[in-house]
CSV table of C-alpha atoms and ligand atoms in Angstrom, one decimal:
chain,number,residue,atom,x,y,z
O,1,UNK,CA,-13.1,-18.9,13.3
O,2,UNK,CA,-14.5,-17.1,10.3
O,3,UNK,CA,-16.8,-14.1,10.4
O,4,UNK,CA,-19.7,-16.0,8.9
O,5,UNK,CA,-20.9,-17.8,11.9
O,6,UNK,CA,-24.0,-16.0,13.0
O,7,UNK,CA,-26.2,-19.1,13.3
O,8,UNK,CA,-29.3,-18.2,15.2
O,9,UNK,CA,-29.4,-14.5,14.7
O,10,UNK,CA,-32.0,-12.7,12.5
O,11,UNK,CA,-29.4,-11.7,9.9
O,12,UNK,CA,-30.7,-9.2,7.3
O,13,UNK,CA,-27.5,-8.7,5.4
O,14,UNK,CA,-24.5,-10.8,4.9
O,15,UNK,CA,-21.5,-9.5,3.0
O,16,UNK,CA,-19.0,-12.1,2.0
O,17,UNK,CA,-15.5,-11.4,0.7
O,18,UNK,CA,-16.6,-8.1,-1.0
O,19,UNK,CA,-14.1,-6.5,-3.3
O,20,UNK,CA,-14.1,-3.4,-5.3
O,21,UNK,CA,-11.0,-2.7,-7.4
O,22,UNK,CA,-10.6,0.3,-9.7
O,23,UNK,CA,-8.3,0.1,-12.8
O,24,UNK,CA,-5.7,2.9,-12.5
O,25,UNK,CA,-2.7,3.5,-14.9
O,26,UNK,CA,-0.3,1.4,-12.8
O,27,UNK,CA,-2.5,-1.5,-11.8
O,28,UNK,CA,-5.6,-1.8,-9.6
O,29,UNK,CA,-6.6,0.3,-6.7
O,30,UNK,CA,-8.0,-2.0,-4.0
O,31,UNK,CA,-10.7,0.3,-2.6
O,32,UNK,CA,-12.5,-2.6,-0.8
O,33,UNK,CA,-10.5,-5.8,-0.3
O,34,UNK,CA,-12.2,-8.9,1.0
O,35,UNK,CA,-14.6,-7.4,3.4
O,36,UNK,CA,-17.0,-9.7,5.2
O,37,UNK,CA,-19.6,-9.0,7.9
O,38,UNK,CA,-23.2,-9.7,8.9
O,39,UNK,CA,-25.8,-7.3,10.1
O,40,UNK,CA,-28.8,-8.3,12.2
O,41,UNK,CA,-32.3,-6.9,11.5
O,42,UNK,CA,-33.1,-3.7,13.4
O,43,UNK,CA,-29.4,-3.1,14.4
O,44,UNK,CA,-26.9,-0.5,13.4
O,45,UNK,CA,-23.4,-1.4,12.2
O,46,UNK,CA,-21.1,1.6,12.3
O,47,UNK,CA,-18.3,1.6,9.7
O,48,UNK,CA,-15.4,3.8,10.7
O,49,UNK,CA,-12.1,4.9,9.1
O,50,UNK,CA,-10.2,7.7,7.6
O,51,UNK,CA,-11.0,9.2,4.2
O,52,UNK,CA,-9.9,6.7,1.5
O,53,UNK,CA,-10.3,3.6,3.7
O,54,UNK,CA,-13.1,2.3,1.5
O,55,UNK,CA,-16.0,2.7,3.8
O,56,UNK,CA,-18.2,4.7,1.4
O,57,UNK,CA,-17.2,2.4,-1.5
O,58,UNK,CA,-18.3,-0.5,0.6
O,59,UNK,CA,-21.7,1.1,1.2
O,60,UNK,CA,-22.2,1.8,-2.5
O,61,UNK,CA,-21.0,-1.6,-3.6
O,62,UNK,CA,-23.5,-3.3,-1.2
O,63,UNK,CA,-26.3,-1.3,-2.9
O,64,UNK,CA,-24.8,-1.9,-6.3
O,65,UNK,CA,-24.7,1.8,-7.0
O,66,UNK,CA,-21.2,0.7,-8.1
O,67,UNK,CA,-20.7,-2.9,-9.2
O,68,UNK,CA,-18.6,-5.0,-6.9
O,69,UNK,CA,-15.5,-6.7,-8.4
O,70,UNK,CA,-16.2,-9.9,-6.5
O,71,UNK,CA,-18.0,-11.2,-3.4
O,72,UNK,CA,-21.5,-11.8,-2.3
O,73,UNK,CA,-24.1,-9.5,-0.8
O,74,UNK,CA,-26.8,-11.7,0.7
O,75,UNK,CA,-29.9,-9.7,1.6
O,76,UNK,CA,-32.7,-11.7,3.2
O,77,UNK,CA,-31.1,-14.9,2.0
O,78,UNK,CA,-30.7,-13.7,-1.7
O,79,UNK,CA,-27.4,-12.9,-3.3
O,80,UNK,CA,-28.2,-9.5,-4.9
O,81,UNK,CA,-25.0,-9.4,-6.9
O,82,UNK,CA,-26.6,-12.0,-9.3
O,83,UNK,CA,-29.8,-9.9,-9.9
O,84,UNK,CA,-30.4,-8.3,-13.3
O,85,UNK,CA,-31.3,-4.6,-13.6
O,86,UNK,CA,-35.1,-4.9,-13.2
O,87,UNK,CA,-34.8,-7.4,-10.3
O,88,UNK,CA,-32.3,-4.9,-8.7
O,89,UNK,CA,-34.7,-2.0,-9.2
O,90,UNK,CA,-37.3,-3.9,-7.2
O,91,UNK,CA,-34.7,-4.8,-4.5
O,92,UNK,CA,-33.7,-1.1,-4.1
O,93,UNK,CA,-37.1,-0.4,-2.6
O,94,UNK,CA,-35.8,-2.3,0.4
O,95,UNK,CA,-32.3,-0.8,0.4
O,96,UNK,CA,-31.8,2.9,0.4
O,97,UNK,CA,-29.1,5.5,1.1
O,98,UNK,CA,-28.8,8.8,2.9
O,99,UNK,CA,-26.0,11.0,1.5
O,100,UNK,CA,-23.5,13.1,3.4
O,101,UNK,CA,-24.2,16.4,1.7
O,102,UNK,CA,-27.9,17.0,1.5
O,103,UNK,CA,-27.5,20.1,-0.6
O,104,UNK,CA,-25.6,18.5,-3.5
O,105,UNK,CA,-27.8,15.4,-3.4
O,106,UNK,CA,-31.0,17.5,-3.8
O,107,UNK,CA,-32.1,19.0,-7.1
O,108,UNK,CA,-32.2,22.8,-6.5
O,109,UNK,CA,-35.2,23.2,-8.9
O,110,UNK,CA,-37.3,20.8,-6.9
O,111,UNK,CA,-39.5,21.9,-4.0
O,112,UNK,CA,-39.6,19.9,-0.8
O,113,UNK,CA,-42.7,18.1,-1.9
O,114,UNK,CA,-41.3,17.3,-5.4
O,115,UNK,CA,-38.0,16.0,-3.9
O,116,UNK,CA,-39.8,13.6,-1.5
O,117,UNK,CA,-42.4,12.4,-4.0
O,118,UNK,CA,-39.8,11.7,-6.7
O,119,UNK,CA,-38.9,8.2,-5.7
O,120,UNK,CA,-42.6,7.3,-5.3
O,121,UNK,CA,-43.2,8.6,-8.8
O,122,UNK,CA,-40.2,7.0,-10.5
O,123,UNK,CA,-40.9,3.6,-9.0
O,124,UNK,CA,-44.7,4.0,-9.7
O,125,UNK,CA,-45.4,3.2,-6.1
O,126,UNK,CA,-48.3,5.6,-5.7
O,127,UNK,CA,-49.9,6.7,-9.0
O,128,UNK,CA,-52.6,9.0,-7.8
O,129,UNK,CA,-51.3,12.5,-7.3
O,130,UNK,CA,-53.4,13.3,-4.2
O,131,UNK,CA,-52.4,10.1,-2.5
O,132,UNK,CA,-48.8,10.9,-3.3
O,133,UNK,CA,-49.1,14.3,-1.7
O,134,UNK,CA,-50.7,12.6,1.4
O,135,UNK,CA,-47.7,10.3,1.6
O,136,UNK,CA,-45.3,13.3,1.2
O,137,UNK,CA,-47.1,15.1,4.1
O,138,UNK,CA,-46.9,11.9,6.2
O,139,UNK,CA,-43.1,11.6,5.5
O,140,UNK,CA,-42.6,15.3,6.3
O,141,UNK,CA,-44.2,14.7,9.6
O,142,UNK,CA,-42.1,11.6,10.3
O,143,UNK,CA,-38.9,13.6,9.7
O,144,UNK,CA,-40.0,16.7,11.6
O,145,UNK,CA,-40.5,19.0,8.6
O,146,UNK,CA,-43.3,21.6,9.1
O,147,UNK,CA,-46.2,21.5,6.6
O,148,UNK,CA,-45.6,25.1,5.7
O,149,UNK,CA,-42.2,24.1,4.1
O,150,UNK,CA,-43.9,21.9,1.5
O,151,UNK,CA,-43.3,24.3,-1.4
O,152,UNK,CA,-40.0,25.7,-0.4
O,153,UNK,CA,-36.7,25.0,-2.2
O,154,UNK,CA,-33.5,23.5,-0.7
O,155,UNK,CA,-31.6,26.8,-0.8
O,156,UNK,CA,-34.3,28.4,1.5
O,157,UNK,CA,-33.6,25.8,4.2
O,158,UNK,CA,-30.8,25.2,6.6
O,159,UNK,CA,-28.6,22.1,6.5
O,160,UNK,CA,-30.6,20.2,9.1
O,161,UNK,CA,-33.8,20.6,7.2
O,162,UNK,CA,-32.2,19.7,4.0
O,163,UNK,CA,-30.9,16.5,5.6
O,164,UNK,CA,-34.4,15.8,6.8
O,165,UNK,CA,-35.5,15.9,3.2
O,166,UNK,CA,-32.8,13.4,2.4
O,167,UNK,CA,-34.0,11.1,5.1
O,168,UNK,CA,-37.7,11.4,3.9
O,169,UNK,CA,-36.6,10.5,0.4
O,170,UNK,CA,-34.8,7.4,1.7
O,171,UNK,CA,-37.9,6.4,3.8
O,172,UNK,CA,-40.4,7.0,0.9
O,173,UNK,CA,-40.2,3.4,-0.3
O,174,UNK,CA,-40.6,1.8,3.1
O,175,UNK,CA,-37.1,0.3,3.1
O,176,UNK,CA,-35.7,-2.3,5.4
O,177,UNK,CA,-32.1,-1.3,5.2
O,178,UNK,CA,-30.4,2.2,4.9
O,179,UNK,CA,-26.8,3.0,4.2
O,180,UNK,CA,-26.2,6.2,6.1
O,181,UNK,CA,-23.1,7.7,4.5
O,182,UNK,CA,-21.7,10.4,6.8
O,183,UNK,CA,-25.2,11.8,7.3
O,184,UNK,CA,-24.3,14.4,9.8
O,185,UNK,CA,-20.7,15.3,8.8
O,186,UNK,CA,-21.8,18.3,6.8
O,187,UNK,CA,-24.0,19.7,9.6
O,188,UNK,CA,-23.3,22.1,12.4
O,189,UNK,CA,-22.5,20.3,15.7
O,190,UNK,CA,-25.6,21.7,17.3
O,191,UNK,CA,-27.8,20.1,14.5
O,192,UNK,CA,-25.9,16.8,14.4
O,193,UNK,CA,-27.5,15.5,17.7
O,194,UNK,CA,-31.0,16.4,16.4
O,195,UNK,CA,-30.5,14.5,13.2
O,196,UNK,CA,-29.0,11.5,15.1
O,197,UNK,CA,-31.9,11.4,17.5
O,198,UNK,CA,-34.4,11.6,14.7
O,199,UNK,CA,-32.7,8.7,12.9
O,200,UNK,CA,-32.7,6.6,16.1
O,201,UNK,CA,-36.4,7.3,16.7
O,202,UNK,CA,-37.3,6.4,13.1
O,203,UNK,CA,-35.2,3.2,13.3
O,204,UNK,CA,-37.1,2.2,16.5
O,205,UNK,CA,-40.5,3.0,15.1
O,206,UNK,CA,-40.0,1.4,11.7
O,207,UNK,CA,-37.6,-1.5,12.7
O,208,UNK,CA,-35.0,-0.3,10.3
O,209,UNK,CA,-31.5,-1.7,9.9
O,210,UNK,CA,-28.6,0.8,9.4
O,211,UNK,CA,-25.1,0.7,8.1
O,212,UNK,CA,-23.7,4.0,9.4
O,213,UNK,CA,-20.6,5.2,7.7
O,214,UNK,CA,-18.5,7.9,9.5
O,215,UNK,CA,-14.9,9.1,10.0
O,216,UNK,CA,-15.8,10.1,13.5
O,217,UNK,CA,-16.1,7.4,16.1
O,218,UNK,CA,-17.6,9.8,18.6
O,219,UNK,CA,-20.7,10.3,16.3
O,220,UNK,CA,-21.7,6.6,16.6
O,221,UNK,CA,-20.6,5.9,20.1
O,222,UNK,CA,-24.2,5.9,21.4
O,223,UNK,CA,-25.8,4.9,18.1
O,224,UNK,CA,-24.2,1.8,16.7
O,225,UNK,CA,-24.7,-1.7,18.1
O,226,UNK,CA,-21.5,-2.9,16.5
O,227,UNK,CA,-18.6,-1.1,14.9
O,228,UNK,CA,-16.3,-2.2,12.1
O,229,UNK,CA,-13.0,-0.3,11.6
O,230,UNK,CA,-11.6,-0.1,8.1
O,231,UNK,CA,-8.1,0.7,7.0
O,232,UNK,CA,-7.0,0.9,3.3
O,233,UNK,CA,-9.8,-1.3,2.0
O,234,UNK,CA,-9.7,-3.9,4.8
O,235,UNK,CA,-11.8,-4.4,7.9
O,236,UNK,CA,-9.2,-4.5,10.6
O,237,UNK,CA,-11.4,-4.8,13.7
O,238,UNK,CA,-15.1,-5.4,14.4
O,239,UNK,CA,-16.8,-5.7,17.8
O,240,UNK,CA,-19.9,-4.7,19.7
O,241,UNK,CA,-19.6,-1.0,20.4
O,242,UNK,CA,-19.1,-1.3,24.1
O,243,UNK,CA,-16.3,-3.9,23.6
O,244,UNK,CA,-14.6,-1.8,21.0
O,245,UNK,CA,-14.5,1.2,23.3
O,246,UNK,CA,-13.5,-0.7,26.4
O,247,UNK,CA,-11.1,-3.2,24.9
O,248,UNK,CA,-9.8,-2.0,21.5
O,249,UNK,CA,-7.1,-4.4,20.3
O,250,UNK,CA,-5.9,-3.2,16.9
O,251,UNK,CA,-3.2,-0.4,17.2
O,252,UNK,CA,-5.1,1.6,14.6
O,253,UNK,CA,-8.4,1.5,16.6
O,254,UNK,CA,-6.5,2.6,19.6
O,255,UNK,CA,-5.2,5.6,17.8
O,256,UNK,CA,-8.7,6.5,16.5
O,257,UNK,CA,-10.1,6.2,20.0
O,258,UNK,CA,-7.3,8.3,21.5
O,259,UNK,CA,-8.4,11.2,19.2
O,260,UNK,CA,-11.9,11.4,20.7
O,261,UNK,CA,-12.2,14.3,23.1
O,262,UNK,CA,-13.2,13.0,26.6
O,263,UNK,CA,-14.8,15.6,28.9
O,264,UNK,CA,-13.3,14.2,32.2
O,265,UNK,CA,-9.6,14.7,32.7
O,266,UNK,CA,-9.5,11.4,34.6
O,267,UNK,CA,-10.7,9.3,31.6
O,268,UNK,CA,-8.5,11.0,29.1
O,269,UNK,CA,-6.2,8.8,27.1
O,270,UNK,CA,-3.0,10.0,25.8
O,271,UNK,CA,-3.4,11.0,22.1
O,272,UNK,CA,-1.6,8.5,19.9
O,273,UNK,CA,-0.1,10.4,17.0
O,274,UNK,CA,0.5,8.2,14.1
O,275,UNK,CA,3.8,8.6,12.2
O,276,UNK,CA,4.9,7.2,8.9
O,277,UNK,CA,3.3,7.2,5.5
O,278,UNK,CA,-0.1,5.7,4.7
O,279,UNK,CA,0.6,2.8,2.4
O,280,UNK,CA,-0.7,2.7,-1.2
O,281,UNK,CA,-4.0,0.9,-2.0
O,282,UNK,CA,-2.7,0.3,-5.5
O,283,UNK,CA,-1.4,-3.3,-6.0
O,284,UNK,CA,-1.0,-3.7,-2.2
O,285,UNK,CA,1.7,-6.1,-1.1
O,286,UNK,CA,0.7,-9.1,1.0
O,287,UNK,CA,1.6,-7.4,4.3
O,288,UNK,CA,-0.3,-5.6,7.1
O,289,UNK,CA,-1.5,-2.4,5.5
O,290,UNK,CA,-1.0,-0.5,8.7
O,291,UNK,CA,2.6,-1.7,9.1
O,292,UNK,CA,4.1,1.6,7.7
O,293,UNK,CA,2.5,3.5,10.6
O,294,UNK,CA,2.3,0.9,13.3
O,295,UNK,CA,4.6,1.4,16.4
O,296,UNK,CA,4.6,-2.4,17.0
O,297,UNK,CA,5.3,-3.6,13.5
O,298,UNK,CA,7.7,-6.6,13.3
O,299,UNK,CA,9.3,-8.3,10.3
O,300,UNK,CA,6.3,-10.6,10.1
O,301,UNK,CA,4.0,-7.6,9.6
O,302,UNK,CA,5.8,-6.6,6.5
O,303,UNK,CA,5.7,-10.2,5.1
O,304,UNK,CA,2.3,-11.5,5.9
O,305,UNK,CA,-1.2,-10.0,5.8
O,306,UNK,CA,-3.0,-10.7,9.1
O,307,UNK,CA,-6.4,-12.3,8.7
O,308,UNK,CA,-9.5,-11.0,10.6
O,309,UNK,CA,-10.0,-13.6,13.4
O,310,UNK,CA,-12.3,-13.9,16.4
O,311,UNK,CA,-10.2,-13.2,19.5
O,312,UNK,CA,-13.1,-13.2,21.9
O,313,UNK,CA,-16.8,-13.6,21.5
O,314,UNK,CA,-17.9,-11.4,18.6
O,315,UNK,CA,-14.6,-9.5,18.6
O,316,UNK,CA,-12.6,-9.8,15.4
O,317,UNK,CA,-9.2,-8.4,14.9
O,318,UNK,CA,-6.7,-8.5,12.0
O,319,UNK,CA,-3.3,-8.1,13.7
O,320,UNK,CA,-0.4,-10.6,14.2
O,321,UNK,CA,0.0,-9.2,17.7
O,322,UNK,CA,-3.5,-10.1,18.8
O,323,UNK,CA,-3.6,-13.8,18.0
Q,401,SF4,FE1,0.9,-3.5,13.7
Q,401,SF4,FE2,1.8,-5.8,12.9
Q,401,SF4,FE3,-0.6,-5.6,14.1
Q,401,SF4,FE4,-0.2,-4.7,11.6
Q,401,SF4,S1,-0.1,-6.8,12.2
Q,401,SF4,S2,-1.3,-3.7,13.3
Q,401,SF4,S3,1.8,-3.9,11.8
Q,401,SF4,S4,1.4,-5.2,15.0
């Protein structure tokens, strides 16, 4: 069964066979290779994988911050890969991004107020200066930034407050969908939970849909409705969060889960240490991309690329062993 079978659900975003290849001296780097999934309105899809697996590139290609090589990105029934620049500018109001490093994504010369009002100004959303300031104050309240900080600069604030500015900027246009690209990875552990709670509250209040990209499964354990695991440009497992944690099927997902610290000694799984070299994403051969590290690899795994198939309701796995 294919991934695109979500008939009666309120699907906001459908990604079909998305590819992003980069030309490199010896061929093409397959950063995102034939990735498909659907995302229901108001839900969170977590995308998990190691650095270089293509998760951030997927997020950026969906927003067309980088142009996809192929595939469809259907947002509210419309394939946005066919839109011209001005149509895309309009569409971006609905589709925003929160970046990993709030410091480098903010202009150090802008005050909090200027940073938050910038998207409103650029897009001509609120032309009156006083009305814009009112909206800025409203957004600051939404993200828990005190009024007194309105004229401060990013370097005067801690990481958590800077990320709150990043969230306010993303919310400024009243979006429906936000790509959250490792939004808490650069923050102290003590602040991570505050920001995650804030994002959850905002999602519930505003009915937002999130694609939450992270290298750390434990961050989205209690946050995401569904989780997709990526490896070398491919989606190798996707399932509702509870299913993925209780019944992971792909050997790579098992290894990722075994790395999560569990407080109780009784629930602790033995850590699976992956051996072998990570394969190359440049001109990949038609084989399982995890085969070079997989303890269960057979001859078939080196000769045939496994497809993502539904092995139980809403649980998709790309592994010859799981058919
Ligand atoms: Fe391992 Fe083969 Fe499954 Fe790939 S297809 S994950 S190599 S068992």
